Short mmCIF file of C-alpha atoms and ligand atoms in Angstrom, two decimals:
data_model
loop_
_atom_site.label_atom_id
_atom_site.label_comp_id
_atom_site.label_asym_id
_atom_site.label_seq_id
_atom_site.Cartn_x
_atom_site.Cartn_y
_atom_site.Cartn_z
CA MET A 1108 -8.78 19.18 -6.32
CA PHE A 1109 -6.86 16.25 -5.11
CA LYS A 1110 -8.26 13.91 -2.04
CA HIS A 1111 -5.66 11.06 -2.23
CA VAL A 1112 -1.77 10.63 -2.78
CA PHE A 1113 -0.09 7.85 -4.29
CA LEU A 1114 3.75 7.31 -5.04
CA THR A 1115 4.89 5.31 -7.71
CA GLY A 1116 8.31 4.05 -8.76
CA PRO A 1117 10.34 0.90 -9.38
CA PRO A 1118 11.17 -1.65 -7.00
CA GLY A 1119 13.22 -0.53 -3.99
CA VAL A 1120 13.66 3.20 -5.03
CA GLY A 1121 12.46 3.95 -1.83
CA LYS A 1122 8.31 4.30 -1.65
CA THR A 1123 7.79 2.77 1.82
CA THR A 1124 10.33 5.03 3.44
CA LEU A 1125 9.09 7.81 2.07
CA VAL A 1126 5.39 6.59 3.30
CA GLN A 1127 7.10 6.01 6.82
CA LYS A 1128 8.72 9.52 6.81
CA ALA A 1129 5.18 11.17 5.77
CA CYS A 1130 3.31 9.30 8.55
CA GLU A 1131 5.83 10.49 11.23
CA ALA A 1132 5.37 13.89 10.08
CA LEU A 1133 1.56 13.60 9.96
CA VAL A 1134 1.33 12.53 13.62
CA SER A 1135 3.62 15.15 14.76
CA SER A 1136 1.13 17.59 13.34
CA GLY A 1137 -2.08 15.52 14.98
CA VAL A 1138 -3.13 13.92 11.87
CA GLY A 1139 -4.36 10.27 12.83
CA VAL A 1140 -2.83 7.81 10.43
CA GLU A 1141 -4.23 3.93 9.89
CA GLY A 1142 -3.74 1.17 7.51
CA PHE A 1143 -0.77 -0.84 6.61
CA TYR A 1144 2.50 -1.26 4.67
CA THR A 1145 4.62 -4.06 3.17
CA GLU A 1146 7.76 -5.00 4.24
CA GLU A 1147 10.25 -7.80 2.91
CA VAL A 1148 11.47 -10.35 5.23
CA ARG A 1149 15.29 -11.92 5.13
CA GLU A 1150 16.40 -14.69 6.59
CA GLY A 1151 20.25 -15.28 6.64
CA GLY A 1152 20.49 -12.78 4.18
CA ARG A 1153 17.89 -13.97 1.51
CA ARG A 1154 14.75 -12.40 0.90
CA VAL A 1155 11.95 -14.96 1.87
CA GLY A 1156 8.74 -13.11 1.68
CA PHE A 1157 7.03 -10.08 2.40
CA ASP A 1158 4.95 -9.16 5.92
CA VAL A 1159 1.98 -6.84 6.07
CA VAL A 1160 2.79 -4.53 9.03
CA THR A 1161 -0.15 -2.36 10.40
CA MET A 1162 0.33 1.07 11.95
CA THR A 1163 -0.44 -0.32 15.00
CA GLY A 1164 2.36 -2.63 14.58
CA GLU A 1165 0.71 -5.93 13.94
CA ARG A 1166 2.32 -8.32 11.65
CA GLY A 1167 1.36 -11.20 9.15
CA HIS A 1168 2.41 -12.83 6.27
CA LEU A 1169 1.48 -11.76 2.62
CA SER A 1170 3.94 -14.08 0.88
CA ARG A 1171 6.52 -16.33 1.23
CA ILE A 1172 8.73 -18.30 -1.33
CA ARG A 1173 7.51 -21.77 -2.05
CA ASP A 1174 10.08 -24.09 -0.17
CA VAL A 1175 9.16 -22.11 3.33
CA ALA A 1176 5.50 -21.21 2.30
CA GLY A 1177 4.42 -24.80 3.23
CA ALA A 1178 1.93 -27.38 1.49
CA SER A 1179 -0.96 -25.83 -0.31
CA HIS A 1180 -3.38 -29.04 0.74
CA GLY A 1181 -5.14 -28.69 -2.45
CA ARG A 1182 -6.18 -25.22 -1.67
CA ARG A 1183 -5.68 -22.75 -4.92
CA GLU A 1184 -2.42 -21.26 -4.60
CA TYR A 1185 -1.89 -17.46 -5.87
CA THR A 1186 1.71 -17.05 -6.77
CA VAL A 1187 3.62 -14.04 -8.20
CA GLY A 1188 7.26 -15.31 -9.32
CA GLN A 1189 8.57 -17.70 -6.65
CA TYR A 1190 6.59 -15.88 -3.98
CA VAL A 1191 3.39 -17.90 -2.79
CA VAL A 1192 0.38 -15.19 -1.30
CA ASP A 1193 -1.15 -16.07 1.92
CA LEU A 1194 -4.34 -14.67 1.06
CA PRO A 1195 -6.43 -15.61 4.39
CA SER A 1196 -3.34 -13.98 6.45
CA PHE A 1197 -3.15 -10.98 4.29
CA GLU A 1198 -6.93 -10.47 4.28
CA ASN A 1199 -7.37 -11.35 8.05
CA LEU A 1200 -4.79 -8.31 8.82
CA ALA A 1201 -5.87 -5.69 5.87
CA LEU A 1202 -9.49 -6.11 5.63
CA PRO A 1203 -10.81 -4.87 9.15
CA LEU A 1204 -8.64 -1.74 8.79
CA PHE A 1205 -10.82 -0.59 5.75
CA ARG A 1206 -13.82 -1.19 7.66
CA ASN A 1207 -12.78 1.24 10.53
CA VAL A 1208 -11.60 4.12 8.47
CA GLY A 1209 -14.85 3.68 6.29
CA SER A 1210 -16.93 4.59 9.73
CA ALA A 1211 -18.36 7.78 10.26
CA ALA A 1212 -16.49 8.03 13.36
CA GLY A 1213 -12.87 6.94 12.18
CA ALA A 1214 -12.54 9.11 8.99
CA SER A 1215 -12.03 12.49 9.56
CA ARG A 1216 -8.52 14.35 9.65
CA LYS A 1217 -7.24 10.82 8.91
CA VAL A 1218 -4.94 9.39 6.60
CA PHE A 1219 -5.02 5.62 5.38
CA VAL A 1220 -2.27 4.20 4.25
CA ILE A 1221 -2.15 1.53 1.62
CA ASP A 1222 1.37 0.14 0.90
CA GLU A 1223 0.70 -1.12 -1.58
CA ILE A 1224 -1.72 -1.93 -4.42
CA GLY A 1225 0.34 -4.78 -6.30
CA LYS A 1226 0.10 -7.69 -7.93
CA MET A 1227 -0.11 -10.14 -4.74
CA GLU A 1228 -2.63 -8.03 -2.80
CA LEU A 1229 -4.84 -7.56 -5.87
CA PHE A 1230 -5.36 -11.63 -5.78
CA SER A 1231 -8.05 -10.27 -2.92
CA GLN A 1232 -11.34 -9.18 -4.39
CA SER A 1233 -12.68 -8.06 -1.32
CA PHE A 1234 -9.25 -5.58 -1.01
CA ILE A 1235 -10.25 -4.44 -4.52
CA ARG A 1236 -13.66 -3.97 -3.21
CA SER A 1237 -12.62 -2.05 -0.37
CA VAL A 1238 -9.93 0.25 -1.98
CA ARG A 1239 -12.48 1.22 -4.35
CA GLN A 1240 -15.09 2.08 -1.60
CA THR A 1241 -12.30 4.19 0.39
CA LEU A 1242 -11.17 6.09 -2.70
CA ASP A 1243 -14.85 6.90 -3.37
CA GLY A 1244 -15.78 7.88 0.31
CA SER A 1245 -16.18 11.63 0.94
CA SER A 1246 -13.92 11.99 3.74
CA CYS A 1247 -10.88 9.78 4.10
CA THR A 1248 -7.41 10.90 2.26
CA ILE A 1249 -5.66 7.84 1.04
CA LEU A 1250 -1.49 7.76 0.87
CA GLY A 1251 -0.56 4.92 -1.04
CA THR A 1252 1.91 3.11 -3.53
CA ILE A 1253 1.44 1.78 -6.94
CA PRO A 1254 3.64 -0.11 -9.17
CA ILE A 1255 5.35 1.31 -12.16
CA PRO A 1256 3.64 -0.30 -15.50
CA LYS A 1257 5.17 -3.48 -16.23
CA GLY A 1258 3.82 -6.23 -18.52
CA LYS A 1259 0.20 -6.86 -18.30
CA PRO A 1260 -1.76 -3.96 -16.86
CA LEU A 1261 -3.24 -4.29 -13.40
CA GLY A 1262 -6.46 -3.42 -13.55
CA LEU A 1263 -7.01 -1.40 -10.06
CA VAL A 1264 -3.38 -0.01 -10.46
CA GLU A 1265 -4.27 1.74 -13.76
CA GLU A 1266 -7.72 2.82 -12.52
CA VAL A 1267 -5.71 4.73 -9.50
CA ARG A 1268 -3.38 6.35 -11.47
CA SER A 1269 -5.54 7.84 -14.08
CA ARG A 1270 -8.37 9.00 -11.48
CA ARG A 1271 -8.70 13.00 -11.57
CA ASP A 1272 -8.88 12.95 -7.72
CA VAL A 1273 -5.52 11.38 -7.32
CA LYS A 1274 -2.17 13.07 -7.10
CA VAL A 1275 0.47 10.82 -8.23
CA PHE A 1276 4.39 11.37 -7.42
CA THR A 1277 7.03 9.34 -9.29
CA VAL A 1278 9.85 8.67 -6.87
CA SER A 1279 13.35 7.89 -8.38
CA LYS A 1280 16.76 8.01 -6.82
CA GLU A 1281 17.22 11.69 -7.78
CA ASN A 1282 14.45 12.76 -6.39
CA ARG A 1283 13.72 10.99 -3.14
CA ASN A 1284 15.53 12.81 -0.65
CA ALA A 1285 14.05 16.16 -1.76
CA ILE A 1286 10.45 15.02 -2.37
CA LEU A 1287 9.02 14.64 0.88
CA GLN A 1288 8.02 18.32 1.78
CA ASP A 1289 5.95 18.33 -1.84
CA ILE A 1290 4.21 14.71 -0.82
CA LEU A 1291 3.13 16.44 2.74
CA ALA A 1292 1.94 19.96 1.16
CA ALA A 1293 0.10 17.61 -1.24
CA LEU A 1294 -1.65 15.56 1.80
CA GLN A 1295 -2.18 18.65 3.51
CA ASP A 1296 -4.40 19.83 0.84
CA CYS A 1297 -6.28 16.60 0.60
CA LEU A 1298 -7.11 16.94 4.23
CA LYS A 1299 -8.13 20.59 4.22
CA HIS A 1300 -10.73 19.58 1.78
CA THR A 1301 -11.83 16.01 3.24
CA ALA A 1302 -11.71 17.73 7.07
N1 ATP B 695 16.40 8.17 0.33
C1 ATP B 695 17.14 7.27 0.45
N2 ATP B 695 18.59 7.09 0.27
C2 ATP B 695 19.36 5.82 0.32
N3 ATP B 695 18.59 4.46 0.85
C3 ATP B 695 17.31 4.39 0.79
C4 ATP B 695 16.38 5.84 0.60
N4 ATP B 695 15.34 5.42 0.49
C5 ATP B 695 15.23 4.41 0.91
N5 ATP B 695 16.24 3.67 0.97
C6 ATP B 695 16.86 1.91 0.95
O1 ATP B 695 16.45 1.51 0.07
C7 ATP B 695 15.52 0.17 0.04
C8 ATP B 695 14.15 0.01 -0.20
O2 ATP B 695 13.70 0.87 0.15
P1 ATP B 695 11.76 1.24 0.33
O3 ATP B 695 11.51 -0.35 0.82
O4 ATP B 695 11.77 2.04 0.82
O5 ATP B 695 11.50 0.84 -1.15
P2 ATP B 695 10.17 0.87 -1.97
O6 ATP B 695 10.16 1.47 -3.14
O7 ATP B 695 9.19 0.71 -0.99
O8 ATP B 695 10.45 -0.93 -2.26
P3 ATP B 695 9.44 -1.90 -2.85
O9 ATP B 695 8.86 -1.78 -4.37
O10 ATP B 695 10.14 -3.32 -2.72
O11 ATP B 695 8.14 -1.90 -1.97
C9 ATP B 695 15.61 0.01 2.05
O12 ATP B 695 16.90 -0.80 2.16
C10 ATP B 695 15.77 1.42 2.17
O13 ATP B 695 16.49 1.73 3.22
#
């Protein structure tokens, strides 16, 4: 019996788009949706970083390329390739969402979106703890995304992938236009068991 649904697949294949379509359908059918997704930020045609966007429309930095990130002022820098992760900004926006969904009043018939559990997000130990708590919690269904394995295994990502209560869909260019109904069916099934 699955409790959570995760999408995986290569970068840019359409995971976030599917999460957004699934959320629209869930909201139309009366299911509450909370959480966040990440969105690339472009300036003058080039990608300058990523933002975290909550379901209620709040937005903050997740990362910026080095030349627009500003000076670190001696603070420890967390980087992924050319991107400098803005850990305080990410944590200020994302962590309160977990606290809310974890409360008894906020949890049932609700889907909590975590898009994504990736290298940048995993610099936050508080985020890792919050994800684990939500995965283990009794009444909330997660719709999340994880990257495909590449290079050094990412602890929490592999943990999620191998959990018996997580249904993982692998998104490809071939199936991305046909997989939404299967994702929604899996989520409805999860919700039946957590309601
Ligand atoms: N089914 C589709 N058909 C055509 N284009 C699509 C489709 N789904 C997504 N795209 C386009 O592909 C691009 C990447 O989509 P999206 O952000 O959903 O991918 P992603 O897998 O979440 O990427 P990332 O790994 O960077 O998070 C976007 O420009 C989006 O409009």
